[in-house]
PDB file of C-alpha atoms in Angstrom:
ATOM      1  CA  UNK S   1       0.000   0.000   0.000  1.00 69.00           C
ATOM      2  CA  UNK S   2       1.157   3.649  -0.536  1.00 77.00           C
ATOM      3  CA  UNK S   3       1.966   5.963   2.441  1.00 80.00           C
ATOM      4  CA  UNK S   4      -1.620   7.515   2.246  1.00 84.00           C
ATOM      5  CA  UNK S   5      -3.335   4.064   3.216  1.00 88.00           C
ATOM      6  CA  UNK S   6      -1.042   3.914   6.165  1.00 88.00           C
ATOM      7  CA  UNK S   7      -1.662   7.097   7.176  1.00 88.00           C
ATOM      8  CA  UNK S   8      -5.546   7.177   6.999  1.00 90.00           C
ATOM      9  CA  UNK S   9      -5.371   4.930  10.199  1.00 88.00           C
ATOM     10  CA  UNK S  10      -1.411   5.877  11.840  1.00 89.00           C
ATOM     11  CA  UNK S  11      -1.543   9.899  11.371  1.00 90.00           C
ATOM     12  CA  UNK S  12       0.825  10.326  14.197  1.00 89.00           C
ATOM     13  CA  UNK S  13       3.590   7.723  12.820  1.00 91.00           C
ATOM     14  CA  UNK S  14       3.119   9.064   9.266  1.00 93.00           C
ATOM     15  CA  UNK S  15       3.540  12.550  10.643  1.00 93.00           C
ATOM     16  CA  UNK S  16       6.995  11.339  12.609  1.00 92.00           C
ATOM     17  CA  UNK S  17       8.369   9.561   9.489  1.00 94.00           C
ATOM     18  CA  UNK S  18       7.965  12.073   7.141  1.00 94.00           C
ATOM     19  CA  UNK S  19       9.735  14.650   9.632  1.00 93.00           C
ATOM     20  CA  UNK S  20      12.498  12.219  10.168  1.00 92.00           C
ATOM     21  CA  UNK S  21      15.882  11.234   8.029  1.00 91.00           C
ATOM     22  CA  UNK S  22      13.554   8.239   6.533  1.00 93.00           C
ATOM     23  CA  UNK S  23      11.100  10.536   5.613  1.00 94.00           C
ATOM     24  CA  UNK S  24      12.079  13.541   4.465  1.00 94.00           C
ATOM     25  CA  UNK S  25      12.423  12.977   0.640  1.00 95.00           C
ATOM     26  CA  UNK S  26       8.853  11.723   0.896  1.00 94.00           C
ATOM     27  CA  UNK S  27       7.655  14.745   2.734  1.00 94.00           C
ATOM     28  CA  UNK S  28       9.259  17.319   0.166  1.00 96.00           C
ATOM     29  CA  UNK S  29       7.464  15.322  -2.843  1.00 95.00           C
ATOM     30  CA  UNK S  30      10.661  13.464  -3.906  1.00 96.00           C
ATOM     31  CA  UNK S  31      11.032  10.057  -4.272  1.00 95.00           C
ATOM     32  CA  UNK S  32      11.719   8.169  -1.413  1.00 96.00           C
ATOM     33  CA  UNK S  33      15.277   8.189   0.164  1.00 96.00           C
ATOM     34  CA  UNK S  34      17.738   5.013  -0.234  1.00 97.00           C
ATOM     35  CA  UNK S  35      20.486   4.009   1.799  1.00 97.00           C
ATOM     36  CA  UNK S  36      22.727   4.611  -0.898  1.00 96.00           C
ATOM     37  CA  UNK S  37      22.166   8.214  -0.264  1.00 95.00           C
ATOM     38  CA  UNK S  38      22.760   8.286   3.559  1.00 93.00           C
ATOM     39  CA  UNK S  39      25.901   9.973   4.863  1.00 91.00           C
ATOM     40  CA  UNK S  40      26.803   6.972   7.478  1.00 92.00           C
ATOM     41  CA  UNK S  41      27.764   3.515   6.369  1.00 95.00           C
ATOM     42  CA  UNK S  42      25.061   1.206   4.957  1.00 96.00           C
ATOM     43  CA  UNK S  43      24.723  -2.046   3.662  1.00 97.00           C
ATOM     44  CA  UNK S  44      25.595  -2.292   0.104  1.00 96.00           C
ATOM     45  CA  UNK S  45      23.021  -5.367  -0.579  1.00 97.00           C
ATOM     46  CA  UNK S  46      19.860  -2.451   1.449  1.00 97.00           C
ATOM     47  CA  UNK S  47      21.503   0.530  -1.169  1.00 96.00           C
ATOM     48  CA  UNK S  48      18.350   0.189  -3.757  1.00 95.00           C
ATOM     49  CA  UNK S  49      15.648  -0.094  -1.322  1.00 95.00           C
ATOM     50  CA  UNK S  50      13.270   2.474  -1.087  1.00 95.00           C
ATOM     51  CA  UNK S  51      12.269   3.811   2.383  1.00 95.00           C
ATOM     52  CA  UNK S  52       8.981   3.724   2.944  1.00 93.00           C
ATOM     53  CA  UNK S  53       6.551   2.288   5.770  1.00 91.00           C
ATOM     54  CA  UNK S  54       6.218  -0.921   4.008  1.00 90.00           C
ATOM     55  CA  UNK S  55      10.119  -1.192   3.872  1.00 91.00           C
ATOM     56  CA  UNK S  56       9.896  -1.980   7.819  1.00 91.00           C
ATOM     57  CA  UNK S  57       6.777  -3.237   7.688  1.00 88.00           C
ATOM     58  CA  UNK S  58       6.198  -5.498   4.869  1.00 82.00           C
ATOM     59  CA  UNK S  59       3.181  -5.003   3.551  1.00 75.00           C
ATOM     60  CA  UNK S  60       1.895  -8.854   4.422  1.00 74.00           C
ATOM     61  CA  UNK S  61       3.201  -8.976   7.633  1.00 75.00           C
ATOM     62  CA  UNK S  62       3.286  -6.292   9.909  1.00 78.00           C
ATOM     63  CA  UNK S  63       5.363  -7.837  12.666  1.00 80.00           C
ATOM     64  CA  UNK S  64       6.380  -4.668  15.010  1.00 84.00           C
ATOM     65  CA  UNK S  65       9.223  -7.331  16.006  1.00 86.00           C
ATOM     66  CA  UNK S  66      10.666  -7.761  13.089  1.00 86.00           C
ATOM     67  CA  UNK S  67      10.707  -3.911  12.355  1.00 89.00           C
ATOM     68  CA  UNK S  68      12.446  -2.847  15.711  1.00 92.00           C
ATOM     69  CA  UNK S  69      15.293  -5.147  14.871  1.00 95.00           C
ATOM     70  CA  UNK S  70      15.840  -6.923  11.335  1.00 94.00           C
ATOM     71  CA  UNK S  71      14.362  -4.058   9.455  1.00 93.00           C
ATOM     72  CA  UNK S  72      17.265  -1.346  10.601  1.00 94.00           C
ATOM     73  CA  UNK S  73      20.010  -3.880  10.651  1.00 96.00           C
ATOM     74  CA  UNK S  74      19.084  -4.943   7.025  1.00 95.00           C
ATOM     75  CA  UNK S  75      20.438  -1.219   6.089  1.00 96.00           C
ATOM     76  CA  UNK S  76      22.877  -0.093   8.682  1.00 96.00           C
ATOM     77  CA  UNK S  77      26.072  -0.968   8.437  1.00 96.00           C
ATOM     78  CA  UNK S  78      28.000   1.640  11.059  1.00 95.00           C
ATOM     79  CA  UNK S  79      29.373   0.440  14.207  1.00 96.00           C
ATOM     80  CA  UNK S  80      26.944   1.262  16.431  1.00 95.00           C
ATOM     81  CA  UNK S  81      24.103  -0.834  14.519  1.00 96.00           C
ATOM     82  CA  UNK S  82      26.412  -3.824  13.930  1.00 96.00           C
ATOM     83  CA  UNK S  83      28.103  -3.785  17.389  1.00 96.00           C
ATOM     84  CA  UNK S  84      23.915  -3.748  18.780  1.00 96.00           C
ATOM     85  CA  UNK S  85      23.659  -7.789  18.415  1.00 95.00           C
ATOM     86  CA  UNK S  86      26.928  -8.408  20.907  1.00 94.00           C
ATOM     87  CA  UNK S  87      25.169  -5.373  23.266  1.00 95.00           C
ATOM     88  CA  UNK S  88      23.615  -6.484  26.603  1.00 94.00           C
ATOM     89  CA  UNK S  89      20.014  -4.477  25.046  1.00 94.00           C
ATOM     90  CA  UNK S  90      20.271  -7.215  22.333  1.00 96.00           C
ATOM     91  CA  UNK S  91      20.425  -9.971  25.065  1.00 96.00           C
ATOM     92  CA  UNK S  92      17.529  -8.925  26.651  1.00 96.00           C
ATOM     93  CA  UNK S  93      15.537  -8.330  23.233  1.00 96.00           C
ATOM     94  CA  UNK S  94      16.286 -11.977  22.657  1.00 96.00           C
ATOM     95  CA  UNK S  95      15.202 -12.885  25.704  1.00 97.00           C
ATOM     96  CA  UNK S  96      11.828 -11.020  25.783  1.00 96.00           C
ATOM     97  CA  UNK S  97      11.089 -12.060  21.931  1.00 95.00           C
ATOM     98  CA  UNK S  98      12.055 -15.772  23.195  1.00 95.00           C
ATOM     99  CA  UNK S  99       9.353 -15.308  25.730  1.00 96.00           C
ATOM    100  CA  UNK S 100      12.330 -15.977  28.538  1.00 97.00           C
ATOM    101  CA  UNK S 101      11.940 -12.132  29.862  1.00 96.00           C
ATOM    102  CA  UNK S 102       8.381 -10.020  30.794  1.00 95.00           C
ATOM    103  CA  UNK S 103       7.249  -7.971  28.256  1.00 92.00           C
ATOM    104  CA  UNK S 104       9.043  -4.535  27.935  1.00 88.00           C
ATOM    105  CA  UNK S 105      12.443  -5.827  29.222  1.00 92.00           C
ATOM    106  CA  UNK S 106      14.265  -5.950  25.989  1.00 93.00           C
ATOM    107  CA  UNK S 107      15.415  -3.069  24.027  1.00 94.00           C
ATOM    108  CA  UNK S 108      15.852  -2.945  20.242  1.00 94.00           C
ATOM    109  CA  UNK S 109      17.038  -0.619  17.856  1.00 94.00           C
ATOM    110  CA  UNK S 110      13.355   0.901  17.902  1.00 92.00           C
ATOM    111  CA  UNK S 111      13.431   1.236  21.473  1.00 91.00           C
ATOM    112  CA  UNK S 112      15.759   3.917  21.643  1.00 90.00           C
ATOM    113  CA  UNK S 113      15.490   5.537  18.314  1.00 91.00           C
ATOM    114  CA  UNK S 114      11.776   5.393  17.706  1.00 89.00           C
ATOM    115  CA  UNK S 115      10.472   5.447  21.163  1.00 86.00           C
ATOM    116  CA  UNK S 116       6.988   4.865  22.381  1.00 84.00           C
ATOM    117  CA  UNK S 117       5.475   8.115  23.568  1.00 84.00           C
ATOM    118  CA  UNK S 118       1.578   9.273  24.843  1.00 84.00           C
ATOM    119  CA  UNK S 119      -0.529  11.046  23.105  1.00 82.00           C
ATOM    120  CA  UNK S 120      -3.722  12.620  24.560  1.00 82.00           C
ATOM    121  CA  UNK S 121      -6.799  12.946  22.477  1.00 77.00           C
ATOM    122  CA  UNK S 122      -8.502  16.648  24.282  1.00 73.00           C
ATOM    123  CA  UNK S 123     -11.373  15.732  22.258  1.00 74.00           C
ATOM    124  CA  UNK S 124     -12.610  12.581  23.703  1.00 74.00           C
ATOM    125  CA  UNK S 125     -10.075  12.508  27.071  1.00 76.00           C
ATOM    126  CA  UNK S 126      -8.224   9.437  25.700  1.00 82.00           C
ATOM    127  CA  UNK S 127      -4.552   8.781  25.564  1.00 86.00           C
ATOM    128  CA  UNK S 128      -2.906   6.342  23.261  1.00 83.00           C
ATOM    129  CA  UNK S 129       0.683   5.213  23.047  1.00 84.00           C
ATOM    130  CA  UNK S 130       2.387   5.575  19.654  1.00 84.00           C
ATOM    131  CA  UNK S 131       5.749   4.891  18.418  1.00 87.00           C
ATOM    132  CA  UNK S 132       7.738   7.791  17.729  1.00 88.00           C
ATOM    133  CA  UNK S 133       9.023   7.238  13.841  1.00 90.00           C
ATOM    134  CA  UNK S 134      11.172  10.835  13.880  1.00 90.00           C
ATOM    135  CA  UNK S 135      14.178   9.044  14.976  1.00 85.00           C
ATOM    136  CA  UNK S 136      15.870  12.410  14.506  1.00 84.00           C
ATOM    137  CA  UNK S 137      13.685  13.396  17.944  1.00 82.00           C
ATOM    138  CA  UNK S 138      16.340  11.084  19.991  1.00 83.00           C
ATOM    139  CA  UNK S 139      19.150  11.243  17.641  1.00 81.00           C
ATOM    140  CA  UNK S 140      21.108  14.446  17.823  1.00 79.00           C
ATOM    141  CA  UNK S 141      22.336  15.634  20.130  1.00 84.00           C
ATOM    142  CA  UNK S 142      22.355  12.154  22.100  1.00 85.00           C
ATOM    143  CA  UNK S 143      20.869  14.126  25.582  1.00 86.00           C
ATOM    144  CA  UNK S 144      17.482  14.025  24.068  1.00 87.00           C
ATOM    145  CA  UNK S 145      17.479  10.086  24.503  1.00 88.00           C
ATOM    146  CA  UNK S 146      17.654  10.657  28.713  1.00 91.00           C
ATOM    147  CA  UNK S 147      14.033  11.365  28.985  1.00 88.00           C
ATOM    148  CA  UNK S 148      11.928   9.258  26.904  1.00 86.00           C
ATOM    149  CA  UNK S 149      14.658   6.789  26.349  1.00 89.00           C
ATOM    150  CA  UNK S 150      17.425   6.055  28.800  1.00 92.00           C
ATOM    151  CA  UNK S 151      15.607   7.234  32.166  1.00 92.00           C
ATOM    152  CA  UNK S 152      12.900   4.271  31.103  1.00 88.00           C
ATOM    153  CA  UNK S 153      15.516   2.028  33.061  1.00 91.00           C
ATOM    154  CA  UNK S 154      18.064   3.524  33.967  1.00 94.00           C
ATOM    155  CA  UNK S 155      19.353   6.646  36.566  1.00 95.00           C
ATOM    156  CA  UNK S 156      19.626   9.944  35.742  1.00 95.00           C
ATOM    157  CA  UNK S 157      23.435  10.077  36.570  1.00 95.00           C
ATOM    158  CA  UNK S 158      24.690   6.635  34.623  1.00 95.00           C
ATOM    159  CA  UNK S 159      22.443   7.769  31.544  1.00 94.00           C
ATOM    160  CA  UNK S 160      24.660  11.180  31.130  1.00 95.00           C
ATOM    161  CA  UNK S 161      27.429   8.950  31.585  1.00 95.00           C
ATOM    162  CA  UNK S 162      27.067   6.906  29.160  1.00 94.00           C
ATOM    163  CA  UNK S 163      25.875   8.902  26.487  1.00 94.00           C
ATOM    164  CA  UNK S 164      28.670  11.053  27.268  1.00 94.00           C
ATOM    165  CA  UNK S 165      31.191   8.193  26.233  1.00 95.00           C
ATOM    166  CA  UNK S 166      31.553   7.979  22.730  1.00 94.00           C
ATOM    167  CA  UNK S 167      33.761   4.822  22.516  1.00 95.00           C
ATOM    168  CA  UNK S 168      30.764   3.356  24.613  1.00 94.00           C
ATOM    169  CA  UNK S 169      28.177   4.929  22.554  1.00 93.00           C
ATOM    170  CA  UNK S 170      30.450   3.425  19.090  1.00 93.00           C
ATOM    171  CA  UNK S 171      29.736   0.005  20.898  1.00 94.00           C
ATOM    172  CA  UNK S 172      26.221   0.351  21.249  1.00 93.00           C
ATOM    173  CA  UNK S 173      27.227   0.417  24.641  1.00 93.00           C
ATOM    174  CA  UNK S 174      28.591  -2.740  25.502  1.00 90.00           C
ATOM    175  CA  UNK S 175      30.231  -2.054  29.135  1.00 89.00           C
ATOM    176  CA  UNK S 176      30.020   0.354  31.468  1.00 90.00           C
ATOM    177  CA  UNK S 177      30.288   3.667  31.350  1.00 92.00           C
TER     178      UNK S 177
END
């Protein structure tokens, strides 16, 4: 389906893509953007595909899953993506997806750079959780992850630290800080 049908039901998420890096191209009228035309290191196989909301979420299976994970690592090819599946976060995603850990105890790519935020609805006093897809909200500079991101798990104090550590950040932050 095109970007419209999407958005007729996920106004928020189309919203977020279109103002993020994945987005963009889409939002100015252009074609969609490619990783061949991204300024960090992608996977050459992932260069052709155009990003759009079925290129995370196929458009016969809309596993969520599959799209925090598998769908970002099938483009990125930096250190920080790659060095995510040796990262303790990736331990506990496989642990939570395996059904071995509670629900909300892993963290995938998604986790951090698409977070879930709340959304309140004035008109009918209703709130609804959505995930964030600007993942330039959490991106740059790396404080704006502390709030809706690190502080989810983690003190205020070890959060600066580590996002203050670039080596550590590099290594999707495998160690401590």
């Amino acid at each position: 389906p095109q970007q419209t049908v999407c958005g007729s039901c996920h106004q928020l998420q189309t919203k977020g893509f279109q103002s993020g890096k994945h987005g963009m191209r889409i939002a100015a009228g252009l074609s969609p953007m490619t990783p061949a035309q991204a300024r960090i290191p992608m996977r050459a196989e992932a260069s052709h595909r155009e990003l759009t909301c079925t290129t995370c979420h196929t458009a016969h299976k809309f596993d969520t899953r599959a799209a925090a994970v598998e769908a970002c690592l099938g483009c990125h090819g930096d250190e920080h993506s790659l060095a995510y599946e040796r990262s303790e976060h990736a331990r506990l995603w496989r642990a939570e997806v395996a059904g071995d850990a509670p629900p909300g105890t892993g963290v995938s790519c998604a986790s951090c750079h698409m977070p879930r935020l709340e959304h309140r609805h004035l008109d009918f006093d209703l709130k609804q959780i959505y995930v964030e897809h600007n993942q330039n909200s959490t991106l740059r500079p790396n404080e704006k992850m502390i709030r809706p991101v690190c502080m989810q798990c983690h003190g205020y104090g070890f959060a600066v630290d580590a996002l203050a550590d670039s080596a550590l950040i590099r290594t999707n932050f495998n160690g401590e800080p």
